Tab-separated table of C-alpha atoms and ligand atoms in Angstrom:
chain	number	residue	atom	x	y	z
A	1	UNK	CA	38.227	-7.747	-44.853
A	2	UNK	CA	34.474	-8.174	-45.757
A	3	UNK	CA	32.866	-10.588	-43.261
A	4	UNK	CA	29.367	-11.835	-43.620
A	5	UNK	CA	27.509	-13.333	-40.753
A	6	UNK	CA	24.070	-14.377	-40.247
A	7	UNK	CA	23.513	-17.157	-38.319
A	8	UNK	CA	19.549	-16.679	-38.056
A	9	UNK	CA	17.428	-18.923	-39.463
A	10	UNK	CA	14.829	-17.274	-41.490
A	11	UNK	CA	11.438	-18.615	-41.683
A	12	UNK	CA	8.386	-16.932	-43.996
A	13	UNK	CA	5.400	-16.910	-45.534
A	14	UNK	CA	2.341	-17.140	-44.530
A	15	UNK	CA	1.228	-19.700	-41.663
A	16	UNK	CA	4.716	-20.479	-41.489
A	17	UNK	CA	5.029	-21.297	-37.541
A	18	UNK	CA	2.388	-23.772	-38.552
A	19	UNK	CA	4.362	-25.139	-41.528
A	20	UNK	CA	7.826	-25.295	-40.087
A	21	UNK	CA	7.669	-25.742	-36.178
A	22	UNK	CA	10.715	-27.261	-35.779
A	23	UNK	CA	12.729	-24.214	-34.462
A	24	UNK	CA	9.883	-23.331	-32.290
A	25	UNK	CA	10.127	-25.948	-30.256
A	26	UNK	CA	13.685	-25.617	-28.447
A	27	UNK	CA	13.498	-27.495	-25.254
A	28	UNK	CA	11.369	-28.030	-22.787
A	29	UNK	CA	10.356	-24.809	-20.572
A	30	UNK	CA	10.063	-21.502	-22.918
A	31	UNK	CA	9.640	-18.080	-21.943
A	32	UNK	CA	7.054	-16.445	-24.063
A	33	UNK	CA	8.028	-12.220	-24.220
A	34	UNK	CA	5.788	-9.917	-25.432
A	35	UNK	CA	4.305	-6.323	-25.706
A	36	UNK	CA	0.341	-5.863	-24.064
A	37	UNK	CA	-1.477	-6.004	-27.431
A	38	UNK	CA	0.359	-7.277	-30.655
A	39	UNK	CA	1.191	-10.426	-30.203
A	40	UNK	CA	-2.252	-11.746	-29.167
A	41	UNK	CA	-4.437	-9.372	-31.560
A	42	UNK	CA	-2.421	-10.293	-34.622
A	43	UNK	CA	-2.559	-14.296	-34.239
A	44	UNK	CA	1.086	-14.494	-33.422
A	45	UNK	CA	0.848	-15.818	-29.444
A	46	UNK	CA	-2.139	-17.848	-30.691
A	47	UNK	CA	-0.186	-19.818	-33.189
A	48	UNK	CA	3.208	-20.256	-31.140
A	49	UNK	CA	1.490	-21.651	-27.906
A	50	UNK	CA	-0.638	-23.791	-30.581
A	51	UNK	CA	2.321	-25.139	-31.571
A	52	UNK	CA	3.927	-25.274	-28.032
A	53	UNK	CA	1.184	-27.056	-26.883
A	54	UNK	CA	0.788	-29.725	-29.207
A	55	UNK	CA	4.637	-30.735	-28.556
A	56	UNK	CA	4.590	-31.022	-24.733
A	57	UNK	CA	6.558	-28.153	-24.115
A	58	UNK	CA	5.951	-25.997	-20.898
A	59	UNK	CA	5.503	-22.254	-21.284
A	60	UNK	CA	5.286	-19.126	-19.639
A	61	UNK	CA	4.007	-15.875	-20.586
A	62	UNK	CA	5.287	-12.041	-19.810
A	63	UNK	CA	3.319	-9.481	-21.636
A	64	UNK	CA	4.004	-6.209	-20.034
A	65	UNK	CA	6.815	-4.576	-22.480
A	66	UNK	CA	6.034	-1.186	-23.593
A	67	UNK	CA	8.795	1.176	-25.500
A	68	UNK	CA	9.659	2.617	-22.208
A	69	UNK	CA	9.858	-0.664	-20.171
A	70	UNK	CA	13.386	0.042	-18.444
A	71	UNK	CA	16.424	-2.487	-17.780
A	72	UNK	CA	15.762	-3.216	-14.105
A	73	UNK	CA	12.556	-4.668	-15.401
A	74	UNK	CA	13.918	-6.863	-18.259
A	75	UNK	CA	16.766	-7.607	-15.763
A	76	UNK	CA	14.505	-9.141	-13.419
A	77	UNK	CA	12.795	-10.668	-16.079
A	78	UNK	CA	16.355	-12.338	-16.789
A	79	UNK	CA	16.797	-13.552	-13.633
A	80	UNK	CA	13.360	-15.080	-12.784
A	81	UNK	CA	13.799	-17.296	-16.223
A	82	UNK	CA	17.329	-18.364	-14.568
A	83	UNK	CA	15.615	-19.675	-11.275
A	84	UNK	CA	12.572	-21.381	-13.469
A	85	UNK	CA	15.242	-23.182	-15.463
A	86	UNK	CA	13.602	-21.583	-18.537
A	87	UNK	CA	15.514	-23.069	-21.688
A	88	UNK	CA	14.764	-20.490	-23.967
A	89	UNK	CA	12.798	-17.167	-25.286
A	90	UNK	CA	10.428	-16.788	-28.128
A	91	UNK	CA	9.499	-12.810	-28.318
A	92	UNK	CA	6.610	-11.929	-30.594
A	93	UNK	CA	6.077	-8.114	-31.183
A	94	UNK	CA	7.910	-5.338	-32.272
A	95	UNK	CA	11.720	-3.024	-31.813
A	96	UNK	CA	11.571	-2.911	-27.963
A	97	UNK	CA	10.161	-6.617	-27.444
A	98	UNK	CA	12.480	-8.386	-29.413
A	99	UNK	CA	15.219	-6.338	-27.951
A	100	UNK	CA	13.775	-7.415	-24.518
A	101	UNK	CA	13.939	-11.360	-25.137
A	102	UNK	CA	17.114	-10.731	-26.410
A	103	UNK	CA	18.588	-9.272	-23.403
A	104	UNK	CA	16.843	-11.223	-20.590
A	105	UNK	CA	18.279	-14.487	-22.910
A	106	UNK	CA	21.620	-12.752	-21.558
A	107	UNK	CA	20.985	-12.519	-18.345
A	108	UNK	CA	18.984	-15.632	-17.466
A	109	UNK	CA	22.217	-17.384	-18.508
A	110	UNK	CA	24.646	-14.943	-16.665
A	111	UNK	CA	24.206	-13.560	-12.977
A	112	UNK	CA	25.559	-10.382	-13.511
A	113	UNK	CA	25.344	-6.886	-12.519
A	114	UNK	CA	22.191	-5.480	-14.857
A	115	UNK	CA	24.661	-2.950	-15.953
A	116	UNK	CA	27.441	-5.258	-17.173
A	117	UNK	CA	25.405	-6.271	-19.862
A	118	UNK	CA	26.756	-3.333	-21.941
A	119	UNK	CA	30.446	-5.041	-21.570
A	120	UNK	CA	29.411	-7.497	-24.226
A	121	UNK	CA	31.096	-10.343	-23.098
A	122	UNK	CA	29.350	-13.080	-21.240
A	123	UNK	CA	30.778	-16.255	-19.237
A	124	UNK	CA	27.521	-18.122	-20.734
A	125	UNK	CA	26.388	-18.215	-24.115
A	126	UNK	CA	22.605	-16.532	-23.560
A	127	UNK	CA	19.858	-18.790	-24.133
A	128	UNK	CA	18.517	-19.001	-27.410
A	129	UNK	CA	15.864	-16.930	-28.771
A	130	UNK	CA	13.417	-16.861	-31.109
A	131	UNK	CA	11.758	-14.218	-33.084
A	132	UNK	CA	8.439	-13.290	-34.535
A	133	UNK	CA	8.168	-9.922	-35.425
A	134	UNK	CA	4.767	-8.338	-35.701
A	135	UNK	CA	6.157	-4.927	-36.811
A	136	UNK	CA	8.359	-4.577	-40.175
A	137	UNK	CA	10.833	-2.086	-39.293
A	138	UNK	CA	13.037	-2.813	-36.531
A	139	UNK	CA	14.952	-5.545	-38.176
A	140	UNK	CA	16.057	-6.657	-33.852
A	141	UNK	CA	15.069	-10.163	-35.939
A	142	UNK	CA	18.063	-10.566	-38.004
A	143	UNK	CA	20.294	-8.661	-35.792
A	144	UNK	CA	23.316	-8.795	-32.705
A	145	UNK	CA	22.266	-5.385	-31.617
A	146	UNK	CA	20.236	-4.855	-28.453
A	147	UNK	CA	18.379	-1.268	-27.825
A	148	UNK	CA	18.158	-1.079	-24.054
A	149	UNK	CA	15.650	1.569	-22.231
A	150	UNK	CA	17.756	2.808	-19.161
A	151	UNK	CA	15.674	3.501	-16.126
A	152	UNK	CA	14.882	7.213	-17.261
A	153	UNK	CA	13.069	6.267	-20.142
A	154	UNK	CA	14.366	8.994	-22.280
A	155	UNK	CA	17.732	7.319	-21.960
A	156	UNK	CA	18.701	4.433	-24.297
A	157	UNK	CA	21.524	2.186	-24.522
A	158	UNK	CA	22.507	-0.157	-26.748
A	159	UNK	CA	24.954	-3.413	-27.043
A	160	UNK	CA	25.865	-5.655	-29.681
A	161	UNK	CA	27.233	-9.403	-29.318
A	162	UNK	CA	26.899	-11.953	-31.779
A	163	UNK	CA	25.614	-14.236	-29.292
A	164	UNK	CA	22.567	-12.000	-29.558
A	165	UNK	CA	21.617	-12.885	-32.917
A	166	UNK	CA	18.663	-14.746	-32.785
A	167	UNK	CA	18.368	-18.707	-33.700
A	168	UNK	CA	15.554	-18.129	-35.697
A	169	UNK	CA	12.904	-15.900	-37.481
A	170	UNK	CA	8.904	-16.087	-38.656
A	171	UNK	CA	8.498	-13.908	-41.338
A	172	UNK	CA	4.504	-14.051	-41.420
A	173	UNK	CA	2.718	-10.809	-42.765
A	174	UNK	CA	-0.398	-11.908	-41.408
A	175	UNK	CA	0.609	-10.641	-38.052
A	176	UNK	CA	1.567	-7.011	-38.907
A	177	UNK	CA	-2.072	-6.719	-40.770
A	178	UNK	CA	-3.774	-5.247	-37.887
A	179	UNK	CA	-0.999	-2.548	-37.361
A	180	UNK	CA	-2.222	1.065	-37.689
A	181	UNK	CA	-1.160	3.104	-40.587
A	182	UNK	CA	1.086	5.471	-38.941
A	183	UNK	CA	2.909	2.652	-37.235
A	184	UNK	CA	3.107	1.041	-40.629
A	185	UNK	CA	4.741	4.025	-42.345
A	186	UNK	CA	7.036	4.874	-39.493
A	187	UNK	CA	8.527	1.422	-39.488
A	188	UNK	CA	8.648	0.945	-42.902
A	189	UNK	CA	10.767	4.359	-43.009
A	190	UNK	CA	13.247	3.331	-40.645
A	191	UNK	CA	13.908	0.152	-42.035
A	192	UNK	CA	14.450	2.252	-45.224
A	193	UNK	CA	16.946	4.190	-42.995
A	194	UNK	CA	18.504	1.321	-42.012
A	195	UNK	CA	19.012	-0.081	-45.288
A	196	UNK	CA	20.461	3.877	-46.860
A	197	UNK	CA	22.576	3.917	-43.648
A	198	UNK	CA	24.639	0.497	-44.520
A	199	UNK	CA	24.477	1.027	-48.642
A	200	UNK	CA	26.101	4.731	-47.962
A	201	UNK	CA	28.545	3.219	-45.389
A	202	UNK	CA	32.449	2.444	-45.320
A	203	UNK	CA	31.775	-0.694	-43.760
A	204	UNK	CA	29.489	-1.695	-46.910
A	205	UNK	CA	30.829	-4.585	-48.374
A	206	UNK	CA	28.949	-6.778	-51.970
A	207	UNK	CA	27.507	-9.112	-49.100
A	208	UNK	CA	25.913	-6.367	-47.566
A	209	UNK	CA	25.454	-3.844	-50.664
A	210	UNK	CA	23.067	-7.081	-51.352
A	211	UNK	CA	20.444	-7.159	-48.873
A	212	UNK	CA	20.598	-3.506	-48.336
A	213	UNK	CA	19.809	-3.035	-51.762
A	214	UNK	CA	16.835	-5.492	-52.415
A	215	UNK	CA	15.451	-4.060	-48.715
A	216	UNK	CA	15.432	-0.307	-50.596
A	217	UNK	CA	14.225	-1.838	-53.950
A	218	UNK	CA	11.515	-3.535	-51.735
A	219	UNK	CA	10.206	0.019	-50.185
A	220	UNK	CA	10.612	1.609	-53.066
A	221	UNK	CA	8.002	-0.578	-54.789
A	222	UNK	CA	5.271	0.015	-51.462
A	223	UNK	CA	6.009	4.229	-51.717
A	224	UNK	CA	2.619	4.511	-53.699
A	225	UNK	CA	1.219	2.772	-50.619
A	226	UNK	CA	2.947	3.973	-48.185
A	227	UNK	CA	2.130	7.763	-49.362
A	228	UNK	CA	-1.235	6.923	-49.805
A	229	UNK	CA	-1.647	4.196	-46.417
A	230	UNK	CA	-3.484	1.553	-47.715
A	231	UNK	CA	-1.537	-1.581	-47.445
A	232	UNK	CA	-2.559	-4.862	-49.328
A	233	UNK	CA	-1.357	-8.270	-47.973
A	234	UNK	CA	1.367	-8.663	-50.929
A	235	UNK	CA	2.812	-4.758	-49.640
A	236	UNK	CA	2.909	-6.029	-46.383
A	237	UNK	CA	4.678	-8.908	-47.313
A	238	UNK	CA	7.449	-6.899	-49.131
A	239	UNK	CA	7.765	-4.560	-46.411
A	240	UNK	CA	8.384	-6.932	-43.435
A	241	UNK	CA	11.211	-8.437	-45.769
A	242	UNK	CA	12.620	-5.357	-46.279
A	243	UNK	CA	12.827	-4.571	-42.772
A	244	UNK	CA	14.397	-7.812	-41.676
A	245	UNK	CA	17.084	-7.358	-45.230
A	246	UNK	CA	17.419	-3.866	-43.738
A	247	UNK	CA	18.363	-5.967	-40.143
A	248	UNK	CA	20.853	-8.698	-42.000
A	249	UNK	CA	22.543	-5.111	-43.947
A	250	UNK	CA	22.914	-2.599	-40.886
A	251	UNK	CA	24.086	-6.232	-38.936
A	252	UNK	CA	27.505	-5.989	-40.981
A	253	UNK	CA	28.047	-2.157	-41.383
A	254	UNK	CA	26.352	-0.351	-38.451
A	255	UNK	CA	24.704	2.279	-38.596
A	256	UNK	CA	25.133	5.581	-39.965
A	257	UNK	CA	24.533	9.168	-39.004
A	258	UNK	CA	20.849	9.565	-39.566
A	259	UNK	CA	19.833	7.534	-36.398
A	260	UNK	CA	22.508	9.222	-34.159
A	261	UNK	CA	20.905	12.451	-35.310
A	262	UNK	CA	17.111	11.530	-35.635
A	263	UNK	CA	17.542	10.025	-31.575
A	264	UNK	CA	18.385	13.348	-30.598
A	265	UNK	CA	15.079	14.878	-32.503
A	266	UNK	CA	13.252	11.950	-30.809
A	267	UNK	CA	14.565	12.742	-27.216
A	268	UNK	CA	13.947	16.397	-27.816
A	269	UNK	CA	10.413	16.850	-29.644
A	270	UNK	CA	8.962	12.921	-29.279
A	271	UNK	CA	8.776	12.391	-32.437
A	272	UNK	CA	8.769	8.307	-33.110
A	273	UNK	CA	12.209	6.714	-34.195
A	274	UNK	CA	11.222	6.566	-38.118
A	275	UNK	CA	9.708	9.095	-38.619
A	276	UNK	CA	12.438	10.973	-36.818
A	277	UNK	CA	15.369	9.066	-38.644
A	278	UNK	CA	12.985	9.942	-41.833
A	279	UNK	CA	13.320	13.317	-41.541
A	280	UNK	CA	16.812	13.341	-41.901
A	281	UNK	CA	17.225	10.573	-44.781
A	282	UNK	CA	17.562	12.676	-47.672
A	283	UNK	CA	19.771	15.587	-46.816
A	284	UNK	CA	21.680	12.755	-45.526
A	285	UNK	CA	21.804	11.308	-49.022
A	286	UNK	CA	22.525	14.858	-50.328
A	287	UNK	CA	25.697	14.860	-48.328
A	288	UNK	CA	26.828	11.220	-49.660
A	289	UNK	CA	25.850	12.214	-52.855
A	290	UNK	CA	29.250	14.120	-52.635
A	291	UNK	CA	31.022	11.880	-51.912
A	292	UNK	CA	29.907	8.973	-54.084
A	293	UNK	CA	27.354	9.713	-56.618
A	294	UNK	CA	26.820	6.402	-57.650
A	295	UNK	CA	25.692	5.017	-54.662
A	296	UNK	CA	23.445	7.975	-53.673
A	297	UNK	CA	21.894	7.216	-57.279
A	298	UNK	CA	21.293	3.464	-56.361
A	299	UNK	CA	19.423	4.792	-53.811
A	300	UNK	CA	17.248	7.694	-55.512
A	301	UNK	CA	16.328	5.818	-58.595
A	302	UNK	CA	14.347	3.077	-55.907
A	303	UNK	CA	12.001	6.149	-55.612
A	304	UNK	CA	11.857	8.316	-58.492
A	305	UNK	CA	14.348	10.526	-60.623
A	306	UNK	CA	15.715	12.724	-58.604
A	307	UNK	CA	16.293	13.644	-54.981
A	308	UNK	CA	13.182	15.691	-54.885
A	309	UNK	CA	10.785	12.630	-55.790
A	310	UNK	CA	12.664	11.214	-52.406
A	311	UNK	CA	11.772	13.771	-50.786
A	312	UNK	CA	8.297	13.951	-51.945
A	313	UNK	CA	7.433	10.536	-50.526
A	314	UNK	CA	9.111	11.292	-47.643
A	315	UNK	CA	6.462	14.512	-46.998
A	316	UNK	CA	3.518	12.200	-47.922
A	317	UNK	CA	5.022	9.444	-45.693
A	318	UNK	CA	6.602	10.459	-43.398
A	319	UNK	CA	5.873	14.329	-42.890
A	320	UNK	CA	7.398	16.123	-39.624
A	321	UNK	CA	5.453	19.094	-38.126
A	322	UNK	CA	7.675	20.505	-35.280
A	323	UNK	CA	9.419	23.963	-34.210
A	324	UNK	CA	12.777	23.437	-34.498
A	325	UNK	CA	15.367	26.503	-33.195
A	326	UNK	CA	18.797	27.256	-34.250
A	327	UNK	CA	19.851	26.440	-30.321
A	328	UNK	CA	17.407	23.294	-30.696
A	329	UNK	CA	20.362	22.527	-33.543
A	330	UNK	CA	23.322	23.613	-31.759
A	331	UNK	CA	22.408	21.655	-28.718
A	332	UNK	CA	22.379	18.665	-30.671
A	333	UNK	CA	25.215	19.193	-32.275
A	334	UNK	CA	26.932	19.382	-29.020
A	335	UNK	CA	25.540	16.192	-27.676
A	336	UNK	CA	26.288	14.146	-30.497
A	337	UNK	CA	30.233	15.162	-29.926
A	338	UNK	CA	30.938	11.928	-27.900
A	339	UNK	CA	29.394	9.875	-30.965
A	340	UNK	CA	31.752	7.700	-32.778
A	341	UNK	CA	28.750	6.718	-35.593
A	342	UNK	CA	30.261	9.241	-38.393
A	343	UNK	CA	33.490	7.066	-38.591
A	344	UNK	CA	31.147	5.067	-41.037
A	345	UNK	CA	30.212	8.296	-43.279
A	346	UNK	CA	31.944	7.593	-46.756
A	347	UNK	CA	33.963	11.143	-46.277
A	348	UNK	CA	34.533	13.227	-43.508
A	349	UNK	CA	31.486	14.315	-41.378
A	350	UNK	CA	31.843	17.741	-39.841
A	351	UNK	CA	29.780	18.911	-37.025
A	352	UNK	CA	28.812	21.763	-39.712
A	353	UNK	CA	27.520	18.694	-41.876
A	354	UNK	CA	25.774	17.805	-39.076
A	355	UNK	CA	24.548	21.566	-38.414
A	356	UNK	CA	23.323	22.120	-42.222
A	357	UNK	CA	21.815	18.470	-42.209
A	358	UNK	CA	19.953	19.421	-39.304
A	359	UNK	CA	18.793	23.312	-40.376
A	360	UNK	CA	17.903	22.133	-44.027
A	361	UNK	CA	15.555	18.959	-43.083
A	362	UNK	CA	14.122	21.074	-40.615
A	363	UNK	CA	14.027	24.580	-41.060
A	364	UNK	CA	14.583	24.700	-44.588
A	365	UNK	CA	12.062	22.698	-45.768
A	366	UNK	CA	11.434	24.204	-49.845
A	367	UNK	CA	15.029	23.784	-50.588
A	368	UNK	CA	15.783	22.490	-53.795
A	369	UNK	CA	17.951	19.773	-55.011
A	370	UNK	CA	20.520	19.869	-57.519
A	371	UNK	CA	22.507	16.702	-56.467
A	372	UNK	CA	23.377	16.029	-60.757
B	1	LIG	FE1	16.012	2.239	-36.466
């Protein structure tokens, strides 16, 4: 039975932490999270401890997250907000700092073993969290899901509680204005992933078909920037609502093939999550295509008329320049085995699929489309 859930309050606009401060202030001791650079060179930390500040409440600072900061780190984190009798979290930056409030809100309410945090159940509720994103991408805002870093940084784990969902939001495109180009259009492309993933899903239902399909309709209108990466203040706008739409969408369904397959590009070659994911998107599409042409149209027409003007903007966007071997293929193929993500395909997902997803985004690159 469809089930929609979305208990985050959602907060935008611009100066909106200034014009609605009432779920910034939780309580009396807050733990501020956030990445080294982000959070204080877009505005973001200057604006929350503004606001913090005028309204008594105590805070604390911890800037040091990094993609590659690992559990042990974030579990300490967790437990040193426990013995300050922090209340709660605000975490201001992108993906991997949001996902880092989130978790040490789990275990600054629970002494636990760091590990057990992948169980998903917790004797406390954890405390509540906050979000201000300064990326538009990861959609961690509107989500339950947690993307841990284990302590081999090339080894991620994730976890998914709705106790994780965060208590509230700030949608402000003013802080994602000083993000470089690159990182613009690599975000922006996964949250288009994440959006395709839960449209082109079993798990879809008209709840999430919604969001999911505004968040594509939104990127779809920024391609011409995107390709050409110059962003006004109006495309950033549109794109960090389509990344948190993409959040509330993938939230209900899960997600889909393309990020089990673009993590094993990223392990392999370091290419960043999006663009990875990216690179995948529209054989991916190709494949639904067969089993739902209607949908896979829904998708298409956001970018063009055919599957080829998808795949144009993806080159302009998003273009991937690595060597990629037949045994590069068939070793991911054989690590993906263990994945249980293509029980949300709409049709049955063979590891050929997989194989001839793989070899035509990547080794087949002038193929041509003739999906109708
Ligand atoms: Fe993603």
């Amino acid at each position: 039975m469809p089930k929609y859930y979305m208990p985050t309050t959602l907060l935008s606009g611009k100066n909106c932490i200034k014009r609605h401060p009432r779920h910034i202030v939780h309580g009396r001791k807050c733990m501020i999270v956030t990445g080294r650079r982000s959070a204080k060179v877009s505005g973001a930390l200057d604006d929350v401890t503004a606001v913090l500040k005028e309204n008594g409440v105590d805070y604390e600072i911890y800037n040091k997250i990094t993609n590659e900061t690992g559990i042990t780190e974030v579990y300490g984190l967790g437990k040193k907000m426990r013995e300050n009798g922090t209340e709660y979290v605000i975490g201001i930056g992108g993906g991997s700092t949001l996902d880092a409030a989130k978790a040490a809100a789990v275990y600054a309410a629970n002494d636990m073993e760091p590990m057990n945090i992948f169980e998903e159940r917790y004797e406390n509720k954890p405390l509540t969290v906050v979000c201000v994103p300064t990326t538009a991408g990861t959609g961690s805002d509107t989500t339950q899901y947690v993307m841990m870093t284990l302590d081999d940084p090339h080894r991620k784990r994730s976890f998914s509680s709705e106790a994780c969902f965060p208590y509230a939001t700030y949608l402000d495109s003013r802080y994602t204005m000083t993000l470089p180009a690159d990182v613009t259009r690599n975000t922006a492309v996964d949250a288009l992933c994440h959006a395709v993933e839960s449209y082109l899903n079993v798990q879809a239902s008209p709840f999430s078909d919604t969001v999911a399909l505004e968040a594509i309709r939104l990127i779809g209108q920024c391609a011409p920037a995107l390709a050409a990466g110059k962003f006004s203040e109006e495309t950033r706008e549109k794109l960090l609502v389509a990344a948190s739409s993409g959040g509330m969408a993938v939230a209900h369904t899960g997600l889909n093939v393309v990020h089990a397959m673009g993590h094993q590009i990223t392990c392999a070659k370091n290419v960043p999550h999006g663009r990875a994911n990216g690179a995948l998107l529209v054989e991916f599409i190709a494949w639904c295509a067969k089993a739902d042409i209607m949908r896979a149209v829904d998708v298409i027409t956001a970018f063009g008329s055919d599957l080829s003007s998808l795949k144009r903007f993806m080159n302009r966007a998003a273009p991937i320049n690595i060597e990629v071997t037949q045994k590069d293929i068939d070793g991911w193929v054989e690590n993906s085995i263990t994945d249980t993500i293509a029980m949300n395909c709409p049709g049955t997902f063979t590891h050929d699929d997989e194989r001839k997803i793989y070899y035509n985004a990547l080794m087949n690159k002038d193929r041509k489309y003739n999906v109708w």
